[in-house]
CSV table of C-alpha atoms and ligand atoms in Angstrom, one decimal:
chain,number,residue,atom,x,y,z
A,25,MET,CA,39.6,-15.0,13.6
A,26,SER,CA,39.3,-16.4,17.1
A,27,THR,CA,36.5,-18.9,17.8
A,28,SER,CA,37.2,-18.9,21.6
A,29,PRO,CA,34.2,-18.9,23.9
A,30,GLU,CA,35.4,-15.5,25.3
A,31,ASN,CA,34.5,-14.0,22.0
A,32,PRO,CA,31.0,-15.4,21.2
A,33,GLU,CA,30.3,-12.8,18.5
A,34,HIS,CA,33.3,-13.9,16.5
A,35,ALA,CA,32.6,-17.5,17.2
A,36,LEU,CA,29.1,-17.1,15.8
A,37,LEU,CA,30.4,-15.3,12.7
A,38,ALA,CA,33.0,-18.0,12.1
A,39,TRP,CA,30.4,-20.7,12.5
A,40,ALA,CA,28.2,-18.9,9.9
A,41,LYS,CA,31.1,-18.3,7.5
A,42,ASP,CA,32.0,-22.0,7.5
A,43,ARG,CA,28.5,-22.8,6.3
A,44,TYR,CA,27.1,-19.8,4.3
A,45,PRO,CA,28.5,-17.2,1.9
A,46,VAL,CA,28.4,-14.5,4.6
A,47,GLY,CA,31.4,-12.7,3.2
A,48,LYS,CA,29.6,-12.1,-0.1
A,49,PHE,CA,26.7,-10.5,1.7
A,50,ALA,CA,29.0,-8.3,3.8
A,51,GLU,CA,30.8,-7.3,0.6
A,52,TRP,CA,27.6,-6.4,-1.1
A,53,ALA,CA,26.3,-4.5,1.9
A,54,LYS,CA,29.6,-2.5,2.1
A,55,HIS,CA,29.4,-1.4,-1.5
A,56,LYS,CA,25.6,-0.6,-1.6
A,57,THR,CA,25.1,3.1,-2.0
A,58,VAL,CA,22.2,5.5,-2.4
A,59,PRO,CA,22.3,8.5,-4.8
A,60,ILE,CA,22.1,11.9,-3.0
A,61,GLY,CA,20.3,14.4,-5.2
A,62,PRO,CA,17.5,17.0,-4.9
A,63,GLY,CA,14.9,14.2,-4.6
A,64,SER,CA,16.7,12.0,-2.1
A,65,PHE,CA,14.2,12.7,0.7
A,66,TRP,CA,11.5,10.8,-1.2
A,67,TYR,CA,13.6,7.6,-1.3
A,68,TYR,CA,12.6,7.0,2.3
A,69,PHE,CA,8.9,6.4,1.5
A,70,GLY,CA,9.3,3.0,0.0
A,71,GLY,CA,10.9,1.9,3.2
A,72,ILE,CA,8.2,3.6,5.4
A,73,THR,CA,5.6,1.7,3.4
A,74,LEU,CA,7.5,-1.6,4.1
A,75,PHE,CA,7.7,-0.7,7.8
A,76,LEU,CA,4.0,-0.1,8.0
A,77,PHE,CA,3.4,-3.4,6.2
A,78,LEU,CA,5.5,-5.2,8.9
A,79,ILE,CA,3.4,-3.6,11.6
A,80,GLN,CA,0.2,-4.8,9.8
A,81,VAL,CA,1.5,-8.4,9.8
A,82,GLY,CA,2.4,-8.2,13.5
A,83,THR,CA,-0.8,-6.6,14.7
A,84,GLY,CA,-2.9,-8.7,12.3
A,85,ILE,CA,-1.5,-12.0,13.7
A,86,LEU,CA,-2.3,-10.8,17.3
A,87,LEU,CA,-5.9,-9.8,16.2
A,88,MET,CA,-6.4,-13.3,14.8
A,89,PHE,CA,-5.8,-14.9,18.2
A,90,TYR,CA,-9.2,-13.6,19.2
A,91,TYR,CA,-11.1,-12.7,16.0
A,92,LYS,CA,-13.9,-15.1,14.9
A,93,GLY,CA,-14.6,-14.8,11.2
A,94,SER,CA,-18.3,-15.7,10.9
A,95,SER,CA,-21.3,-13.4,10.8
A,96,ASP,CA,-22.7,-14.8,14.1
A,97,THR,CA,-19.5,-14.2,16.1
A,98,ALA,CA,-17.4,-11.5,14.3
A,99,PHE,CA,-18.9,-8.4,15.9
A,100,GLU,CA,-18.9,-9.9,19.4
A,101,SER,CA,-15.3,-11.0,19.0
A,102,VAL,CA,-14.2,-7.5,18.0
A,103,ARG,CA,-16.1,-6.0,20.9
A,104,PHE,CA,-14.3,-8.5,23.2
A,105,ILE,CA,-10.9,-7.5,21.7
A,106,SER,CA,-11.7,-3.8,22.3
A,107,ALA,CA,-13.2,-4.2,25.8
A,108,LYS,CA,-11.7,-7.2,27.5
A,109,VAL,CA,-8.4,-8.3,25.9
A,110,PRO,CA,-5.5,-6.4,27.6
A,111,PHE,CA,-4.3,-3.8,25.1
A,112,GLY,CA,-6.7,-5.3,22.5
A,113,TRP,CA,-8.1,-1.9,21.7
A,114,LEU,CA,-4.6,-0.6,21.1
A,115,ILE,CA,-3.6,-3.4,18.8
A,116,ARG,CA,-6.9,-2.9,16.9
A,117,SER,CA,-6.4,0.8,16.6
A,118,VAL,CA,-2.7,0.5,15.5
A,119,HIS,CA,-3.9,-2.0,12.8
A,120,ALA,CA,-6.5,0.4,11.6
A,121,TRP,CA,-4.3,3.5,11.6
A,122,SER,CA,-1.3,1.7,10.2
A,123,ALA,CA,-3.5,0.5,7.2
A,124,ASN,CA,-4.4,4.1,6.4
A,125,LEU,CA,-0.8,5.4,6.8
A,126,MET,CA,0.5,2.6,4.7
A,127,ILE,CA,-1.8,3.4,1.8
A,128,LEU,CA,-1.0,7.1,2.2
A,129,SER,CA,2.8,6.3,2.2
A,130,ALA,CA,2.4,4.1,-0.9
A,131,PHE,CA,0.6,6.9,-2.7
A,132,ILE,CA,3.4,9.4,-1.8
A,133,HIS,CA,6.0,6.8,-2.8
A,134,MET,CA,4.2,6.2,-6.2
A,135,PHE,CA,3.9,9.9,-7.0
A,136,SER,CA,7.5,10.6,-5.9
A,137,VAL,CA,9.0,7.9,-8.1
A,138,PHE,CA,6.7,9.2,-10.9
A,139,PHE,CA,8.0,12.8,-10.6
A,140,LEU,CA,11.6,11.6,-10.3
A,141,ARG,CA,11.0,9.6,-13.5
A,142,ALA,CA,12.4,6.5,-11.7
A,143,TYR,CA,10.0,4.4,-13.8
A,144,ARG,CA,12.1,4.6,-16.9
A,145,LYS,CA,14.2,1.8,-18.4
A,146,PRO,CA,15.4,-0.5,-16.7
A,147,ARG,CA,12.8,0.0,-14.0
A,148,GLU,CA,9.6,-0.8,-15.9
A,149,LEU,CA,8.8,-3.9,-13.9
A,150,THR,CA,9.6,-2.2,-10.6
A,151,TRP,CA,6.9,0.4,-11.6
A,152,VAL,CA,4.3,-2.3,-12.7
A,153,SER,CA,5.0,-4.4,-9.6
A,154,GLY,CA,4.5,-1.3,-7.5
A,155,ILE,CA,1.1,-0.6,-9.1
A,156,ALA,CA,0.1,-4.3,-8.4
A,157,LEU,CA,1.2,-3.7,-4.8
A,158,LEU,CA,-1.0,-0.7,-4.4
A,159,GLY,CA,-3.9,-2.7,-5.9
A,160,ILE,CA,-3.4,-5.4,-3.2
A,161,LEU,CA,-3.3,-2.7,-0.5
A,162,PHE,CA,-6.7,-1.5,-1.7
A,163,GLY,CA,-7.8,-5.1,-1.6
A,164,PHE,CA,-6.6,-5.4,2.0
A,165,GLY,CA,-8.5,-2.2,2.9
A,166,PHE,CA,-11.7,-3.2,1.2
A,167,SER,CA,-11.7,-6.8,2.7
A,168,GLY,CA,-10.6,-5.6,6.2
A,169,TYR,CA,-13.4,-3.0,6.4
A,170,LEU,CA,-16.1,-5.7,6.5
A,171,LEU,CA,-14.5,-7.9,9.1
A,172,PRO,CA,-15.9,-6.2,12.3
A,173,TRP,CA,-19.4,-6.9,10.8
A,174,ASN,CA,-20.8,-3.5,11.8
A,175,GLU,CA,-23.5,-1.6,10.1
A,176,LEU,CA,-21.3,0.9,8.3
A,177,ALA,CA,-19.0,-1.8,6.9
A,178,PHE,CA,-21.9,-3.9,5.8
A,179,PHE,CA,-23.6,-1.2,3.7
A,180,ALA,CA,-20.2,0.2,2.4
A,181,THR,CA,-19.5,-3.3,1.2
A,182,LYS,CA,-22.9,-3.5,-0.5
A,183,VAL,CA,-22.1,-0.2,-2.3
A,184,GLY,CA,-18.5,-1.2,-3.1
A,185,THR,CA,-19.4,-4.6,-4.5
A,186,ASN,CA,-22.3,-3.0,-6.5
A,187,ILE,CA,-19.7,-0.8,-8.2
A,188,ILE,CA,-17.6,-3.9,-9.1
A,189,GLY,CA,-20.8,-5.4,-10.5
A,190,VAL,CA,-21.1,-2.6,-13.0
A,191,ILE,CA,-17.8,-3.4,-14.8
A,192,PRO,CA,-18.9,-4.8,-18.2
A,193,TYR,CA,-18.7,-8.6,-18.7
A,194,VAL,CA,-16.4,-9.6,-15.7
A,195,GLY,CA,-18.1,-7.4,-13.0
A,196,ASP,CA,-21.1,-9.6,-12.4
A,197,PRO,CA,-19.3,-12.9,-11.8
A,198,ILE,CA,-16.6,-11.2,-9.6
A,199,MET,CA,-19.4,-9.6,-7.5
A,200,TYR,CA,-21.1,-12.9,-7.2
A,201,VAL,CA,-17.9,-14.7,-6.1
A,202,LEU,CA,-17.0,-12.0,-3.6
A,203,ARG,CA,-20.5,-11.9,-2.1
A,204,GLY,CA,-21.0,-15.6,-2.1
A,205,GLY,CA,-24.4,-15.0,-3.7
A,206,GLU,CA,-26.6,-12.2,-5.1
A,207,GLU,CA,-26.4,-10.1,-1.9
A,208,VAL,CA,-24.0,-9.3,0.9
A,209,THR,CA,-24.9,-11.8,3.6
A,210,GLY,CA,-23.3,-13.9,6.3
A,211,ALA,CA,-21.7,-15.9,3.4
A,212,THR,CA,-19.7,-12.9,2.3
A,213,LEU,CA,-17.7,-12.5,5.6
A,214,PRO,CA,-15.7,-15.8,5.5
A,215,ARG,CA,-14.7,-14.9,1.9
A,216,PHE,CA,-13.4,-11.5,2.8
A,217,PHE,CA,-11.7,-13.0,5.8
A,218,ALA,CA,-9.9,-15.6,3.6
A,219,LEU,CA,-8.8,-12.9,1.1
A,220,HIS,CA,-7.6,-10.6,3.9
A,221,VAL,CA,-5.6,-13.2,5.9
A,222,ALA,CA,-4.5,-15.7,3.2
A,223,LEU,CA,-4.6,-14.6,-0.4
A,224,PHE,CA,-3.6,-11.0,-0.1
A,225,PRO,CA,-0.7,-11.5,2.3
A,226,ALA,CA,0.7,-14.3,0.1
A,227,LEU,CA,0.4,-12.1,-3.0
A,228,LEU,CA,1.9,-9.1,-1.3
A,229,THR,CA,4.8,-11.0,0.1
A,230,VAL,CA,5.7,-12.4,-3.4
A,231,LEU,CA,5.3,-9.0,-5.0
A,232,VAL,CA,7.2,-7.1,-2.3
A,233,GLY,CA,10.0,-9.7,-2.7
A,234,GLY,CA,10.1,-9.1,-6.5
A,235,HIS,CA,9.9,-5.3,-6.1
A,236,LEU,CA,12.9,-5.3,-3.7
A,237,PHE,CA,14.8,-7.8,-5.8
A,238,PHE,CA,14.6,-5.5,-8.8
A,239,ILE,CA,15.8,-2.6,-6.7
A,240,GLN,CA,18.8,-4.5,-5.4
A,241,VAL,CA,19.7,-5.8,-8.8
A,242,GLN,CA,19.4,-2.4,-10.6
A,243,GLY,CA,20.3,0.0,-7.8
A,244,MET,CA,18.4,3.2,-7.1
A,245,HIS,CA,17.5,5.6,-9.9
A,246,GLU,CA,20.0,8.4,-10.3
A,247,PRO,CA,19.2,12.0,-11.2
A,248,GLU,CA,19.2,12.5,-15.0
A,249,GLY,CA,21.7,15.3,-15.1
A,250,TRP,CA,24.5,13.0,-13.7
A,251,LYS,CA,24.9,11.2,-17.1
A,252,ALA,CA,26.1,14.4,-18.7
A,253,HIS,CA,27.9,15.7,-15.6
A,254,PRO,CA,29.4,12.7,-13.8
A,255,GLU,CA,31.4,15.1,-11.6
A,256,GLN,CA,28.1,16.0,-9.9
A,257,ARG,CA,27.6,12.4,-8.8
A,258,LYS,CA,27.1,12.1,-5.0
A,259,THR,CA,26.2,8.9,-3.1
A,260,MET,CA,25.8,7.8,0.5
A,261,PRO,CA,26.7,4.3,1.8
A,262,PHE,CA,23.5,2.3,2.5
A,263,PHE,CA,25.0,0.7,5.6
A,264,PRO,CA,25.0,2.3,8.0
A,265,HIS,CA,24.3,5.9,6.9
A,266,PHE,CA,21.1,5.6,4.8
A,267,PHE,CA,19.8,2.6,6.9
A,268,MET,CA,20.2,4.6,10.2
A,269,ARG,CA,18.3,7.6,8.7
A,270,GLU,CA,15.6,5.2,7.6
A,271,LEU,CA,15.4,3.7,11.1
A,272,LEU,CA,15.0,7.1,12.6
A,273,LEU,CA,12.1,7.9,10.3
A,274,TRP,CA,10.5,4.5,11.2
A,275,LEU,CA,10.7,5.6,14.8
A,276,ILE,CA,9.0,8.9,14.0
A,277,VAL,CA,6.3,7.1,12.1
A,278,LEU,CA,5.9,4.7,15.0
A,279,ASN,CA,5.3,7.7,17.3
A,280,ILE,CA,2.8,9.3,15.0
A,281,LEU,CA,1.0,5.9,14.8
A,282,ALA,CA,1.0,5.6,18.6
A,283,VAL,CA,-0.5,9.1,19.1
A,284,LEU,CA,-3.2,8.5,16.5
A,285,ALA,CA,-4.1,5.1,17.9
A,286,VAL,CA,-4.3,6.3,21.5
A,287,PHE,CA,-6.1,9.5,20.9
A,288,PHE,CA,-8.4,8.4,18.1
A,289,PRO,CA,-9.0,4.7,18.7
A,290,ALA,CA,-10.8,2.7,16.1
A,291,GLU,CA,-14.6,2.7,16.6
A,292,LEU,CA,-17.0,-0.2,16.3
A,293,GLY,CA,-20.5,1.2,15.9
A,294,ILE,CA,-23.5,-1.2,15.9
A,295,GLU,CA,-23.8,-4.7,14.6
A,296,ALA,CA,-24.7,-5.2,11.0
A,297,ASP,CA,-28.4,-6.0,10.3
A,298,ALA,CA,-29.1,-7.1,6.7
A,299,PHE,CA,-32.8,-6.2,7.1
A,300,ALA,CA,-32.3,-2.7,8.6
A,301,PRO,CA,-32.5,0.3,6.1
A,302,ALA,CA,-29.2,1.7,5.0
A,303,PRO,CA,-28.1,4.6,7.2
A,304,ALA,CA,-27.7,8.0,5.5
A,305,GLY,CA,-24.3,9.1,4.3
A,306,ILE,CA,-22.6,5.7,3.6
A,307,LYS,CA,-19.1,6.4,2.4
A,308,PRO,CA,-16.1,4.2,1.6
A,309,GLU,CA,-12.7,4.6,3.1
A,310,TRP,CA,-10.8,7.8,2.0
A,311,TYR,CA,-8.7,6.0,-0.7
A,312,PHE,CA,-11.9,4.9,-2.5
A,313,LEU,CA,-13.6,8.3,-2.2
A,314,ALA,CA,-12.3,9.8,-5.4
A,315,THR,CA,-13.7,6.9,-7.5
A,316,PHE,CA,-16.9,7.0,-5.5
A,317,GLU,CA,-17.4,10.7,-6.0
A,318,PHE,CA,-16.4,10.7,-9.7
A,319,LEU,CA,-19.1,8.0,-10.4
A,320,LYS,CA,-21.7,10.1,-8.5
A,321,TYR,CA,-21.2,12.9,-11.0
A,322,MET,CA,-21.8,10.7,-14.0
A,323,PRO,CA,-25.3,11.2,-15.6
A,324,ALA,CA,-27.6,8.2,-15.6
A,325,HIS,CA,-27.1,7.5,-19.3
A,326,VAL,CA,-24.6,8.6,-21.9
A,327,GLY,CA,-25.7,7.4,-25.3
A,328,PRO,CA,-26.1,3.7,-25.3
A,329,MET,CA,-24.0,3.3,-22.0
A,330,GLU,CA,-25.0,3.7,-18.4
A,331,GLY,CA,-23.2,6.6,-16.8
A,332,GLU,CA,-21.5,4.5,-14.1
A,333,GLU,CA,-20.3,2.1,-16.9
A,334,LEU,CA,-18.8,4.9,-18.8
A,335,GLY,CA,-17.2,6.3,-15.6
A,336,LEU,CA,-15.6,2.9,-14.9
A,337,LEU,CA,-14.4,2.7,-18.5
A,338,VAL,CA,-12.7,6.1,-18.2
A,339,ILE,CA,-11.0,5.0,-14.9
A,340,SER,CA,-9.9,1.7,-16.4
A,341,LEU,CA,-8.3,3.4,-19.4
A,342,GLY,CA,-6.6,5.9,-17.1
A,343,PHE,CA,-5.3,3.0,-15.0
A,344,ILE,CA,-4.0,1.2,-18.1
A,345,GLY,CA,-2.3,4.4,-19.2
A,346,TRP,CA,-0.7,4.8,-15.7
A,347,CYS,CA,0.7,1.2,-16.0
A,348,LEU,CA,2.2,2.0,-19.4
A,349,VAL,CA,3.9,5.2,-18.3
A,350,PRO,CA,7.4,3.7,-18.6
A,351,TRP,CA,6.8,2.7,-22.2
A,352,ILE,CA,5.1,6.0,-23.1
A,353,ASP,CA,7.9,8.2,-21.7
A,354,ARG,CA,11.2,6.6,-22.5
A,355,GLY,CA,13.1,9.8,-22.1
A,356,ARG,CA,13.6,10.3,-25.8
A,357,SER,CA,11.3,13.2,-26.4
A,358,ARG,CA,11.0,16.3,-24.2
A,359,LEU,CA,7.5,16.9,-25.4
A,360,VAL,CA,6.3,13.4,-24.4
A,361,THR,CA,7.9,13.8,-21.0
A,362,ALA,CA,6.3,17.2,-20.5
A,363,ILE,CA,2.8,15.7,-21.5
A,364,VAL,CA,3.3,12.8,-19.1
A,365,MET,CA,4.3,15.1,-16.2
A,366,VAL,CA,1.4,17.4,-16.8
A,367,ALA,CA,-0.9,14.4,-16.9
A,368,GLY,CA,0.6,13.2,-13.6
A,369,VAL,CA,-0.1,16.6,-12.0
A,370,ALA,CA,-3.6,16.6,-13.4
A,371,ILE,CA,-4.3,13.1,-11.9
A,372,LEU,CA,-2.9,14.2,-8.5
A,373,VAL,CA,-5.1,17.3,-8.5
A,374,PHE,CA,-8.1,15.3,-9.7
A,375,LEU,CA,-7.7,12.7,-7.0
A,376,SER,CA,-7.2,15.3,-4.3
A,377,VAL,CA,-10.2,17.4,-5.3
A,378,MET,CA,-12.5,14.4,-5.7
A,379,THR,CA,-11.4,13.0,-2.3
A,380,TYR,CA,-12.0,16.4,-0.7
A,381,LEU,CA,-15.5,16.7,-2.3
A,382,GLY,CA,-16.3,13.2,-1.3
A,383,HIS,CA,-15.2,13.9,2.3
A,384,VAL,CA,-17.3,17.1,2.7
A,385,ALA,CA,-20.4,15.8,0.8
B,24,HEM,C1,3.5,-2.2,-0.5
B,24,HEM,C2,3.9,-1.2,-1.3
B,24,HEM,C3,5.3,-0.8,-1.6
B,24,HEM,C4,6.5,-1.1,-1.0
B,24,HEM,C5,6.6,-1.9,0.3
B,24,HEM,C6,7.6,-0.5,-1.7
B,24,HEM,C7,8.9,-0.5,-1.4
B,24,HEM,C8,9.9,0.1,-2.1
B,24,HEM,C9,11.3,0.3,-1.6
B,24,HEM,C10,11.8,-0.1,-0.2
B,24,HEM,C11,12.0,1.0,-2.5
B,24,HEM,C12,13.4,1.4,-2.5
B,24,HEM,C13,13.5,2.8,-1.8
B,24,HEM,C14,12.7,3.9,-2.5
B,24,HEM,O1,13.0,4.2,-3.7
B,24,HEM,O2,11.8,4.4,-1.9
B,24,HEM,C15,11.1,1.1,-3.7
B,24,HEM,C16,11.5,1.7,-4.9
B,24,HEM,C17,10.6,1.8,-6.0
B,24,HEM,N1,9.3,1.6,-6.0
B,24,HEM,FE1,8.2,0.8,-4.5
B,24,HEM,N2,7.1,0.0,-2.9
B,24,HEM,C18,5.7,-0.1,-2.9
B,24,HEM,C19,4.8,0.4,-3.8
B,24,HEM,C20,5.1,1.0,-5.0
B,24,HEM,C21,4.2,1.6,-5.9
B,24,HEM,C22,2.7,1.8,-5.7
B,24,HEM,C23,5.0,2.1,-7.0
B,24,HEM,C24,4.5,2.8,-8.2
B,24,HEM,C25,3.6,2.4,-9.0
B,24,HEM,C26,6.4,1.7,-6.7
B,24,HEM,C27,7.4,1.9,-7.6
B,24,HEM,C28,8.8,1.9,-7.3
B,24,HEM,C29,9.9,2.3,-8.1
B,24,HEM,C30,9.8,2.7,-9.6
B,24,HEM,C31,11.1,2.2,-7.3
B,24,HEM,C32,12.5,2.5,-7.8
B,24,HEM,C33,12.9,3.9,-7.3
B,24,HEM,C34,14.3,4.2,-7.6
B,24,HEM,O3,15.0,3.4,-8.2
B,24,HEM,O4,14.7,5.3,-7.2
B,24,HEM,N3,6.4,1.1,-5.5
B,24,HEM,N4,9.9,0.6,-3.4
């Protein structure tokens, strides 16, 4: 290969090859393929979630240039970003909308890998790391909501942390640490800010790294029928075919995001006042609505337990069951698979109905 200055691209490649195993990477990229089957469309949602996460990192860093994370200054700094900083309102709106789309996309991704049964051996840890990722996305949403220090966020945080406090044994200390005391006060905001910009990004980066590493090592899940009928096997090269399609989808998502951010910009409301009465109709973000609504339907007491406590126990057991799905359905019994799939549909319907009821309530 020529390293002449007339061919700077080749010169750069030769420079890199002299120092790093570039050839091995190129070889790996050339042979990476993606299975093409009836469910292939859903394979794009993991990448879309990743793309939205990258947008969150970019816009989040820009917001931090002006945001001031203390209860005396937070609301004013967000007003300044929205009103005075050039394109500040747009960056803030993109950050808010992208957070919502990212959680929606992670939900679609989770249910699609569930119904494709991509959680089965050897992908148990990909599944569990995915659930942990979704948990961190919830953490991002919950902590980020308080940061503008407006009235709605303040009271929603009170309600949200109250619910955490109901969890038997561990709830109270967690609530205390999150709030920085018995109540939501100015001491709560720096804690949420630290979680939002330091702890959660670090955890998410490590977990996304692990999640993607597992996928690279094990390859993508292939439709079950291919084992018995290898002649049906169809794949597509990852570079450039799948990658280009993924990029096209990212461009479409970017356009949707731009339209939402421009036509429905993030609102600010009025500044939080701890001594003001709670406004009527306080609701959490849509992704917490199902839990919120479910707990509302619980009676005050069930036997020796408080209704909310029992509700949280049911949700916790459901969550543990969801994490254990790869070990429950190993693909050895059709009956078990059918039960797990029906349970998945029931959970999806339950979440949708509860979210809808919470929305219209
Ligand atoms: C920040 C959140 C997440 C990101 C960025 C992410 C990213 C990805 C990417 C890029 C892929 C490969 C392409 C694909 O199959 O779509 C993937 C695959 C996978 N993800 Fe996720 N994911 C996230 C959350 C989740 C969640 C919540 C679950 C489920 C609980 C999950 C479980 C899986 C599984 C089992 C696979 C393997 C699919 C296969 O082999 O076909 N992920 N993820």
